[in-house]
mmCIF file with all atom_site columns, C-alpha atoms in Angstrom:
data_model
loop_
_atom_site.group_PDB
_atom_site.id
_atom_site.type_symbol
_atom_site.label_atom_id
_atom_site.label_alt_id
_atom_site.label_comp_id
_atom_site.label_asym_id
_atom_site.label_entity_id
_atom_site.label_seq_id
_atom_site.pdbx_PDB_ins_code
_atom_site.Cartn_x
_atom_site.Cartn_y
_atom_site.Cartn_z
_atom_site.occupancy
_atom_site.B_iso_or_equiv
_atom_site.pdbx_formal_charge
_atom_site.auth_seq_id
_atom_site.auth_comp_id
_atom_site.auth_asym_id
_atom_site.auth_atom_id
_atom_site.pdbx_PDB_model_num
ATOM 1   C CA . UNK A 1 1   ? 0.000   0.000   0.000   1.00 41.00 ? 1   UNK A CA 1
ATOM 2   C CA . UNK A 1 2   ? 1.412   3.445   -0.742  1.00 41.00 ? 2   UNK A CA 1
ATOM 3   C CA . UNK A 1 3   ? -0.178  5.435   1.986   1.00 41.00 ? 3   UNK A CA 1
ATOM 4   C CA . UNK A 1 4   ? 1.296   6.204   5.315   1.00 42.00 ? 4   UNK A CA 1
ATOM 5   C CA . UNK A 1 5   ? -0.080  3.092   7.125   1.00 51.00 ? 5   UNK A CA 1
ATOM 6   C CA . UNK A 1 6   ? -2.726  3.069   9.238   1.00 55.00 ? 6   UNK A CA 1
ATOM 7   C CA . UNK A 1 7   ? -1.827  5.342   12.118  1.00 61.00 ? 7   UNK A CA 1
ATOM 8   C CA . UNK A 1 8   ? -3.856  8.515   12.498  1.00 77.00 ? 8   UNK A CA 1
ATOM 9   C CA . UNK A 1 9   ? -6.310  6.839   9.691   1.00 86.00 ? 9   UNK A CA 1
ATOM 10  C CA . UNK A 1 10  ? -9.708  6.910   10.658  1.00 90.00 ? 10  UNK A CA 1
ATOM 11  C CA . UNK A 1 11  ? -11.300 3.709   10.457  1.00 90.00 ? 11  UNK A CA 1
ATOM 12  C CA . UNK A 1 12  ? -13.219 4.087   6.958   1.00 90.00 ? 12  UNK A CA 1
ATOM 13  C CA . UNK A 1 13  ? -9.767  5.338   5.477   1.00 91.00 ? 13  UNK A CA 1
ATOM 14  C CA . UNK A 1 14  ? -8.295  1.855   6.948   1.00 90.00 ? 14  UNK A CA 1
ATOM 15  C CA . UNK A 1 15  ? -11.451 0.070   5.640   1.00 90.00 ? 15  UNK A CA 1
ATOM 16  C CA . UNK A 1 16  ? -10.958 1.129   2.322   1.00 91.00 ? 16  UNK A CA 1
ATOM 17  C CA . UNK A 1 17  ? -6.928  0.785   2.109   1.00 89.00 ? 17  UNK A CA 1
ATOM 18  C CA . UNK A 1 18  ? -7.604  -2.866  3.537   1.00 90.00 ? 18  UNK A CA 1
ATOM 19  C CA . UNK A 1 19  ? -10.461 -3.366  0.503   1.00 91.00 ? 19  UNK A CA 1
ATOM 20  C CA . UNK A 1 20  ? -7.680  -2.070  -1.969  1.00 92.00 ? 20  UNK A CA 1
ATOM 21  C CA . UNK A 1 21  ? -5.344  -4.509  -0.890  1.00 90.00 ? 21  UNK A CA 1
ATOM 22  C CA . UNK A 1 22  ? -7.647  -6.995  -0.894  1.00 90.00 ? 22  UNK A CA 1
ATOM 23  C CA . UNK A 1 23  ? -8.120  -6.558  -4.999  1.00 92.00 ? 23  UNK A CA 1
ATOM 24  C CA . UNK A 1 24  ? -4.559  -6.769  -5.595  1.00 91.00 ? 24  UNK A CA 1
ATOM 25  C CA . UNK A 1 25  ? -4.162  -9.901  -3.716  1.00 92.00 ? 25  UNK A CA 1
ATOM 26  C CA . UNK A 1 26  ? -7.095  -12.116 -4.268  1.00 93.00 ? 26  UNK A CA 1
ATOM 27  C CA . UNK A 1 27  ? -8.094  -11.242 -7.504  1.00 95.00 ? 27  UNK A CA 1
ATOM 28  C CA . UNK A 1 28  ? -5.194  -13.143 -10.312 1.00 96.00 ? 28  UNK A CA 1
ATOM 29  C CA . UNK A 1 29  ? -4.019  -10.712 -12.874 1.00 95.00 ? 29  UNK A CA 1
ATOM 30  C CA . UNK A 1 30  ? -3.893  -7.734  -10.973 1.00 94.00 ? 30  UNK A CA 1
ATOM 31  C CA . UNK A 1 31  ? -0.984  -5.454  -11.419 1.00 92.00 ? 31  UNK A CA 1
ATOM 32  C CA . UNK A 1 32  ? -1.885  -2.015  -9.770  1.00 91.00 ? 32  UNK A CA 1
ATOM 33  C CA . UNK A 1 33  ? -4.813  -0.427  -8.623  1.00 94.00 ? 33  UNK A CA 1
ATOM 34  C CA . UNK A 1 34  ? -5.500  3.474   -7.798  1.00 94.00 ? 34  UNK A CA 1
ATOM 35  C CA . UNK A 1 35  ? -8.527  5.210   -6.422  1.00 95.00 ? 35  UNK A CA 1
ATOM 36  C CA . UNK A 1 36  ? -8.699  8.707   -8.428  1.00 94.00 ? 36  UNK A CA 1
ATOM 37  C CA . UNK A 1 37  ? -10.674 11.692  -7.042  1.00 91.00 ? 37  UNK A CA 1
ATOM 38  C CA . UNK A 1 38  ? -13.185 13.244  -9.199  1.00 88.00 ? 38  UNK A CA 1
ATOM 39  C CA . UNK A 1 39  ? -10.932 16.009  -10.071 1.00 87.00 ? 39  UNK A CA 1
ATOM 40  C CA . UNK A 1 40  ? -7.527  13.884  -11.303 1.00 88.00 ? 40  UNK A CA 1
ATOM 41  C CA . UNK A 1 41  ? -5.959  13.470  -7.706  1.00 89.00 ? 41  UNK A CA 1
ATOM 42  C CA . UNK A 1 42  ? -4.797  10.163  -6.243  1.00 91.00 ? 42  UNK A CA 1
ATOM 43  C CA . UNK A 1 43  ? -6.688  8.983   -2.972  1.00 92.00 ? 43  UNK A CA 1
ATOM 44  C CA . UNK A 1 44  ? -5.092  4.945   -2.495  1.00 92.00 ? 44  UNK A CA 1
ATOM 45  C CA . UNK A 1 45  ? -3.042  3.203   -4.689  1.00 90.00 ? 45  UNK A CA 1
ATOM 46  C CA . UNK A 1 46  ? -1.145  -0.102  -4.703  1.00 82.00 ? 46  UNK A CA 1
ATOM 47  C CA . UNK A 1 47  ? 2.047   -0.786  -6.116  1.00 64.00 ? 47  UNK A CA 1
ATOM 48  C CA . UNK A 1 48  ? 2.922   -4.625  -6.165  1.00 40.00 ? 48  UNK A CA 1
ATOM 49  C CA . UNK A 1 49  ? 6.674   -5.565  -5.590  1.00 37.00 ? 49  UNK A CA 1
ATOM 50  C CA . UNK A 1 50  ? 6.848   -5.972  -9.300  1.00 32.00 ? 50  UNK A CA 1
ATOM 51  C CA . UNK A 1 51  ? 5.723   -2.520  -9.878  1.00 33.00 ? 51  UNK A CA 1
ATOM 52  C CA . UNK A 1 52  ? 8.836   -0.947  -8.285  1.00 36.00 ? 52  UNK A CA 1
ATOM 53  C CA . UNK A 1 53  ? 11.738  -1.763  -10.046 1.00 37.00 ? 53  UNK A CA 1
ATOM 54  C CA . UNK A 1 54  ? 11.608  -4.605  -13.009 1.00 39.00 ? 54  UNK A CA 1
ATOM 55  C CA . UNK A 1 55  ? 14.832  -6.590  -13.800 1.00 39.00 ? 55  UNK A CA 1
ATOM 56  C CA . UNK A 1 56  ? 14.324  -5.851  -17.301 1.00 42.00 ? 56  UNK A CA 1
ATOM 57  C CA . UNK A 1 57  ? 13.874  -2.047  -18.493 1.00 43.00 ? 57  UNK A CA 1
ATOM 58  C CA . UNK A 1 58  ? 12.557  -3.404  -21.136 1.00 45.00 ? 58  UNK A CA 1
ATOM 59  C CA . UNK A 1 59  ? 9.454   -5.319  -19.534 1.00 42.00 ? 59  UNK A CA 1
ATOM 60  C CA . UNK A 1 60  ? 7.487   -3.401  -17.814 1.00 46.00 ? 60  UNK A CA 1
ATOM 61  C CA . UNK A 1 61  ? 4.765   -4.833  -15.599 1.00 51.00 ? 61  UNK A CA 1
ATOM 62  C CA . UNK A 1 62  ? 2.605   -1.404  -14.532 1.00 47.00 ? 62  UNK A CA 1
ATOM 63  C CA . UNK A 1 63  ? 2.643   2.247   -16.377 1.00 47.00 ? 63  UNK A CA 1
ATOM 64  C CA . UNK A 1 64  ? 6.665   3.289   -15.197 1.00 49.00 ? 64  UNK A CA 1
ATOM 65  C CA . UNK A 1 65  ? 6.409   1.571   -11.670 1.00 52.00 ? 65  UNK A CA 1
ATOM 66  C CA . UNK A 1 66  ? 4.523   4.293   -10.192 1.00 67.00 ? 66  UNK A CA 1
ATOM 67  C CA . UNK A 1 67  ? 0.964   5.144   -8.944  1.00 74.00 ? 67  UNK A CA 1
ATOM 68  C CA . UNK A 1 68  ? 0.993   8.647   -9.689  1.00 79.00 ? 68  UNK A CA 1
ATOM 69  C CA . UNK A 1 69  ? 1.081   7.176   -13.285 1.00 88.00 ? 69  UNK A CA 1
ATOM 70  C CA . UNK A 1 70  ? -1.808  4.895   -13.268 1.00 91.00 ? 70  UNK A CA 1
ATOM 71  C CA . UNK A 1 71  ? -3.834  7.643   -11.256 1.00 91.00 ? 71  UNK A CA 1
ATOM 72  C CA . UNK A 1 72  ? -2.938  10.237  -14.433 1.00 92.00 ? 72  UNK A CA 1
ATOM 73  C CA . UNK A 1 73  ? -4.446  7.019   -16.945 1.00 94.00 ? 73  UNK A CA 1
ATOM 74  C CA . UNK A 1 74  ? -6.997  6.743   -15.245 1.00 95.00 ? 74  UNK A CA 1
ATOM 75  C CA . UNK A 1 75  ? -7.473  10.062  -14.644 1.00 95.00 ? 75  UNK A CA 1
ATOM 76  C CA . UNK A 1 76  ? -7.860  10.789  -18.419 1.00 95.00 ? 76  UNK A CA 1
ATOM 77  C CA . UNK A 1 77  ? -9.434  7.784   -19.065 1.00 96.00 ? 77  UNK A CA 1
ATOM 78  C CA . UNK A 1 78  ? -12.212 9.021   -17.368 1.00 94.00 ? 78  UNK A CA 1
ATOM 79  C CA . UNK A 1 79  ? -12.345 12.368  -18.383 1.00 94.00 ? 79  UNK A CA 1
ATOM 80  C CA . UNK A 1 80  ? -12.355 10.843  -21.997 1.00 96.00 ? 80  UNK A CA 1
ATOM 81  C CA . UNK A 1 81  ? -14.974 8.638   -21.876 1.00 95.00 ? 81  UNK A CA 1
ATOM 82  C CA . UNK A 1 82  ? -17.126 10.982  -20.028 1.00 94.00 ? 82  UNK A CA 1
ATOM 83  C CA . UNK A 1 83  ? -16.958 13.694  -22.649 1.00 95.00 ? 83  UNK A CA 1
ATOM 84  C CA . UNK A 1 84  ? -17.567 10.880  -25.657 1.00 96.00 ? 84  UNK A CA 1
ATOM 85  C CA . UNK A 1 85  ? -20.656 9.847   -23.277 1.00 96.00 ? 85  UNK A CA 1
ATOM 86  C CA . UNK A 1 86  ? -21.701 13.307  -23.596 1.00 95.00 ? 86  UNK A CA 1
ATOM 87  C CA . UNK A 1 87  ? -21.214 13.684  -27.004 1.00 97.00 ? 87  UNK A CA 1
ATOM 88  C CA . UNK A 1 88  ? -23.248 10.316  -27.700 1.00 96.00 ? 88  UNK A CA 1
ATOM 89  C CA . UNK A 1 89  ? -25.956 11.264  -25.379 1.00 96.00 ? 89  UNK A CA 1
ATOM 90  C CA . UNK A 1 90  ? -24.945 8.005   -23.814 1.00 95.00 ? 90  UNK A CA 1
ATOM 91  C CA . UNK A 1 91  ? -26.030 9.191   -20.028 1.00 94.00 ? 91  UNK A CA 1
ATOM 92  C CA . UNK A 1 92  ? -23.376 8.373   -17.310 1.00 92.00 ? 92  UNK A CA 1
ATOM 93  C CA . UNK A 1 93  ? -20.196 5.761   -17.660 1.00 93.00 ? 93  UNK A CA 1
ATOM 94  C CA . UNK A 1 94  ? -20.061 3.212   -15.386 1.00 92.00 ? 94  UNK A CA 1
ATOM 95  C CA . UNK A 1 95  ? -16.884 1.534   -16.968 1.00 94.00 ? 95  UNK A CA 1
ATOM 96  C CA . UNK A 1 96  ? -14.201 1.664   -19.314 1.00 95.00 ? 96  UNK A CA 1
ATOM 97  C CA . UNK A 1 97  ? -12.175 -1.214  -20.196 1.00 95.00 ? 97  UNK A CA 1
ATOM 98  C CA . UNK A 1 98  ? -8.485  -0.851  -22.456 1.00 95.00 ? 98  UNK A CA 1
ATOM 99  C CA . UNK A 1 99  ? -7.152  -4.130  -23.773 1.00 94.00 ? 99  UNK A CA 1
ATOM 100 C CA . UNK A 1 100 ? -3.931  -3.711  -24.914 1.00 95.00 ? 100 UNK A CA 1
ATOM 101 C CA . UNK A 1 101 ? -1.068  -6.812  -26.166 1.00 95.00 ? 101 UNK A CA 1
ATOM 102 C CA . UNK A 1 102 ? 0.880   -6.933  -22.913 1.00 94.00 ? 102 UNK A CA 1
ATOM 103 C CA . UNK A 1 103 ? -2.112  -5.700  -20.134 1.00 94.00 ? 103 UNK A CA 1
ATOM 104 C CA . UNK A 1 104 ? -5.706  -4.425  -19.652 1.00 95.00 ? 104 UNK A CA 1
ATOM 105 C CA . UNK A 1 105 ? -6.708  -1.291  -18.046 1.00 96.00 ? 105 UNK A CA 1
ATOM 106 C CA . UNK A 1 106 ? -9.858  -1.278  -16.388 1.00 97.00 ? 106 UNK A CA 1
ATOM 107 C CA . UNK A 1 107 ? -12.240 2.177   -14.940 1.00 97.00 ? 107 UNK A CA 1
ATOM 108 C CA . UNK A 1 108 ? -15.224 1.784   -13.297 1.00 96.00 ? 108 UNK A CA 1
ATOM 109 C CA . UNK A 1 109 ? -16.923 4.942   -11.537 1.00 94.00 ? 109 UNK A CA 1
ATOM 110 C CA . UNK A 1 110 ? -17.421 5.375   -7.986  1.00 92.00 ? 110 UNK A CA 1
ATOM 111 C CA . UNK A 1 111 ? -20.965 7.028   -6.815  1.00 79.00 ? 111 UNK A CA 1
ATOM 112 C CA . UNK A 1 112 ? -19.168 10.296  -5.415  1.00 75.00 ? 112 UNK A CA 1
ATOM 113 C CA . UNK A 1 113 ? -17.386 10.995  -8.672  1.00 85.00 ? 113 UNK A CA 1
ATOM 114 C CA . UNK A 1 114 ? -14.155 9.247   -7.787  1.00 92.00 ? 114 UNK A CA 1
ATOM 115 C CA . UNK A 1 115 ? -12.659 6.640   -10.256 1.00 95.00 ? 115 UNK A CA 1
ATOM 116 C CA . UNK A 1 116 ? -11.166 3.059   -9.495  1.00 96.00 ? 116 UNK A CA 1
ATOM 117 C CA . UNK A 1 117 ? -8.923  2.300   -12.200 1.00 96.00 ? 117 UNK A CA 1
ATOM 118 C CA . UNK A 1 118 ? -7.211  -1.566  -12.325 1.00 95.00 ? 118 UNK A CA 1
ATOM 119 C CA . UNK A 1 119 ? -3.786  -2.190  -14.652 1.00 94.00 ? 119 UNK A CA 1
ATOM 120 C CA . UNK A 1 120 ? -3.879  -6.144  -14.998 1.00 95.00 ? 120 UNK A CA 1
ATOM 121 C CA . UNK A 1 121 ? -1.770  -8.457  -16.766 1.00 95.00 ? 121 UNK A CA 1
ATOM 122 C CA . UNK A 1 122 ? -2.948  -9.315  -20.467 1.00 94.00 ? 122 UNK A CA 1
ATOM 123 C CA . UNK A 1 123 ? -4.199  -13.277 -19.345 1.00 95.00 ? 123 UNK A CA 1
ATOM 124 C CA . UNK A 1 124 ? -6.428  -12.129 -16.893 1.00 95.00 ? 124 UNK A CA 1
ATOM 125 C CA . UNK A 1 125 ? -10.080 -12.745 -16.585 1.00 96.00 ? 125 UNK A CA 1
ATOM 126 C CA . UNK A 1 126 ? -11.866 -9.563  -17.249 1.00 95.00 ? 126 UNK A CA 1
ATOM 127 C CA . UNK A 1 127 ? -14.927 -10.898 -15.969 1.00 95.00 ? 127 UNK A CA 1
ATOM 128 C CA . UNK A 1 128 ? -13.237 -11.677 -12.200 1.00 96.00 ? 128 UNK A CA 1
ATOM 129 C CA . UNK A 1 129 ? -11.673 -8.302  -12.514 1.00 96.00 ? 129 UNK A CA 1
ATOM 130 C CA . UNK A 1 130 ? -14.811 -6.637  -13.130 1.00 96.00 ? 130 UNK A CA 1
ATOM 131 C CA . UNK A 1 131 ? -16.743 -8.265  -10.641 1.00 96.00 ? 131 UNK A CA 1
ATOM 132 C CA . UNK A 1 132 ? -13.851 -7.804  -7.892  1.00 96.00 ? 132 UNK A CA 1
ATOM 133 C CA . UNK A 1 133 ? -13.468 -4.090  -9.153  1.00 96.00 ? 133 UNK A CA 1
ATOM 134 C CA . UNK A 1 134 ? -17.659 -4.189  -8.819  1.00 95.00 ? 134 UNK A CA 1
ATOM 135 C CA . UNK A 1 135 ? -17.452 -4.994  -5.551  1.00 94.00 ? 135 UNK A CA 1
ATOM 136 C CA . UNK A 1 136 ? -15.041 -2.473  -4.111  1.00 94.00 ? 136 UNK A CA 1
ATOM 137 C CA . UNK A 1 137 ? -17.070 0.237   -5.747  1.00 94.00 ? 137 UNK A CA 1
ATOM 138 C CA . UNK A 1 138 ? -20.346 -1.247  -3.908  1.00 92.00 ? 138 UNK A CA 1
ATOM 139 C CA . UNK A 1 139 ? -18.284 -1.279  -0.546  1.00 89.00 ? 139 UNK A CA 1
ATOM 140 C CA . UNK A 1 140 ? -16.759 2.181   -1.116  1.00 88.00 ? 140 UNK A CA 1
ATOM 141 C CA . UNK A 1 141 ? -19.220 4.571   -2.447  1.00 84.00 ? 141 UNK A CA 1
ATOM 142 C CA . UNK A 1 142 ? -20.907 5.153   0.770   1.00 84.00 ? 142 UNK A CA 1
ATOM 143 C CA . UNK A 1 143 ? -17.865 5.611   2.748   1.00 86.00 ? 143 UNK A CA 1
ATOM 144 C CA . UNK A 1 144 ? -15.724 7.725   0.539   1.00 88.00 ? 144 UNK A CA 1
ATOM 145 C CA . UNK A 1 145 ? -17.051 10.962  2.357   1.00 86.00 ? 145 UNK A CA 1
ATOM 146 C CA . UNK A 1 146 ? -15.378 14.132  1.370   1.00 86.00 ? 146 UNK A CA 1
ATOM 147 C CA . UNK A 1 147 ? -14.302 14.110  4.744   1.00 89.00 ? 147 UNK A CA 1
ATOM 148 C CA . UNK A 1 148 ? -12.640 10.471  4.138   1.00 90.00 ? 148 UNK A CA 1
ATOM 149 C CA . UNK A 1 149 ? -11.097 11.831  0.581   1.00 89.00 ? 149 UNK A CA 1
ATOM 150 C CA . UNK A 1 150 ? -9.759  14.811  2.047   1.00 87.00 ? 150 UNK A CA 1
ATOM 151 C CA . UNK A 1 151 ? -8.044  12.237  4.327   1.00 90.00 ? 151 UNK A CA 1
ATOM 152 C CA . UNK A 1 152 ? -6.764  10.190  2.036   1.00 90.00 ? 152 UNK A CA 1
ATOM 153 C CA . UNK A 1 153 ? -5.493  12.440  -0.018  1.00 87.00 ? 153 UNK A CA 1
ATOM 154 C CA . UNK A 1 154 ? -3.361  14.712  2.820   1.00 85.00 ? 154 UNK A CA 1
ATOM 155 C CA . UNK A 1 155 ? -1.824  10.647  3.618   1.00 84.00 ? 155 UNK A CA 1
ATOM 156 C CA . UNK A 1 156 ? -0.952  10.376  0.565   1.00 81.00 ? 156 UNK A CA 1
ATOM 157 C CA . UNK A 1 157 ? 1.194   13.290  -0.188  1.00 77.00 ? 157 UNK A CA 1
ATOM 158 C CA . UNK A 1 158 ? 2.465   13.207  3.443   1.00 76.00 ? 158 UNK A CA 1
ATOM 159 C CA . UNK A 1 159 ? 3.953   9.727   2.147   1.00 69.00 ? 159 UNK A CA 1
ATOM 160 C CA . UNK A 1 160 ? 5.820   11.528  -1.377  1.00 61.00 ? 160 UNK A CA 1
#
C-alpha cells in the first residue's frame, strides 16, 4: 500500500486501504490499482513488488512503476470517456475497459465521482476483474465521504 499506514487513519480510510489490498491480492491478474478523485488526484493506490523496479527495463509490468502514473491514466481515461458519453448522449459511464497486447486497463466509476482504475496483466479474466473491481465500488461509495477523501489524499502526499 502506498499510503502512510494506518496510524492517524480513521477507520473508513483503513477500511478502504484494507479493501484495496484486498483486490490486488485475491483477484489473479492484478498489477496495480488506484482510487482517483473526481478532479484527477490520487486517494489509495497499490504498487505490487513488481511494480517498483523490473529486472528488465525493457518489460514493464505497470505504467513506469509508479501510482501517480496509473492515477494520471486513469485520470484521463475518465475524463475521456465521459466527454464521448456526452457527445453520444450516452447518459453516465459506469466503466471503461483498455485491452492492450501486454495488459488491460480497467475504470469503473465510484458514486461520489471518484474513479477506481485496475492495470492487470494481459491473461487475466476480465470478468473476475470486473466483478472484484464491482465490488469495491459497492463497498466504497458510501464511505468515501469528502471528509474520508480529504483524508486520504493529505496521507498520501504526506507519504511523497
Amino acid at each position: 500500500m502506498t499510503a502512510t499506514g494506518t496510524f492517524g487513519l480513521s477507520t473508513e480510510a483503513r477500511n478502504l486501504q484494507w479493501l484495496l489490498g484486498n483486490l490486488v491480492e485475491e483477484v489473479p491478474g492484478v498489477r496495480s490499482v488506484a482510487v482517483v478523485s473526481s478532479d484527477g488526484l490520487l486517494l489509495l493506490s497499490s504498487d505490487p513488488a513488481q511494480n517498483t523496479a523490473p529486472a528488465d527495463p525493457a518489460r514493464r509490468d505497470g505504467p513506469r512503476g509508479s501510482s501517480a502514473d496509473l492515477a494520471t491514466i486513469v485520470s484521463g481515461i475518465g475524463s475521456l470517456t465521459i466527454g464521448a458519453a456526452g457527445l453520444m448522449d450516452g447518459g453516465k459511464v459506469k466503466q471503461t475497459m483498455v485491452a492492450m497486447d501486454e495488459g488491460s486497463v480497467f475504470v469503473m466509476s465510484i458514486s461520489d465521482g471518484s474513479l477506481l482504475g485496475v492495470h492487470a496483466a494481459p491473461d487475466c479474466d476480465m470478468s473476475i476483474v470486473a466483478y472484484h473491481m464491482a465490488l469495491f465500488v459497492g463497498r466504497a461509495g458510501h464511505v468515501l465521504t469528502p471528509e474520508v477523501r480529504s483524508e486520504l489524499r493529505k496521507s498520501m502526499e504526506s507519504a511523497r
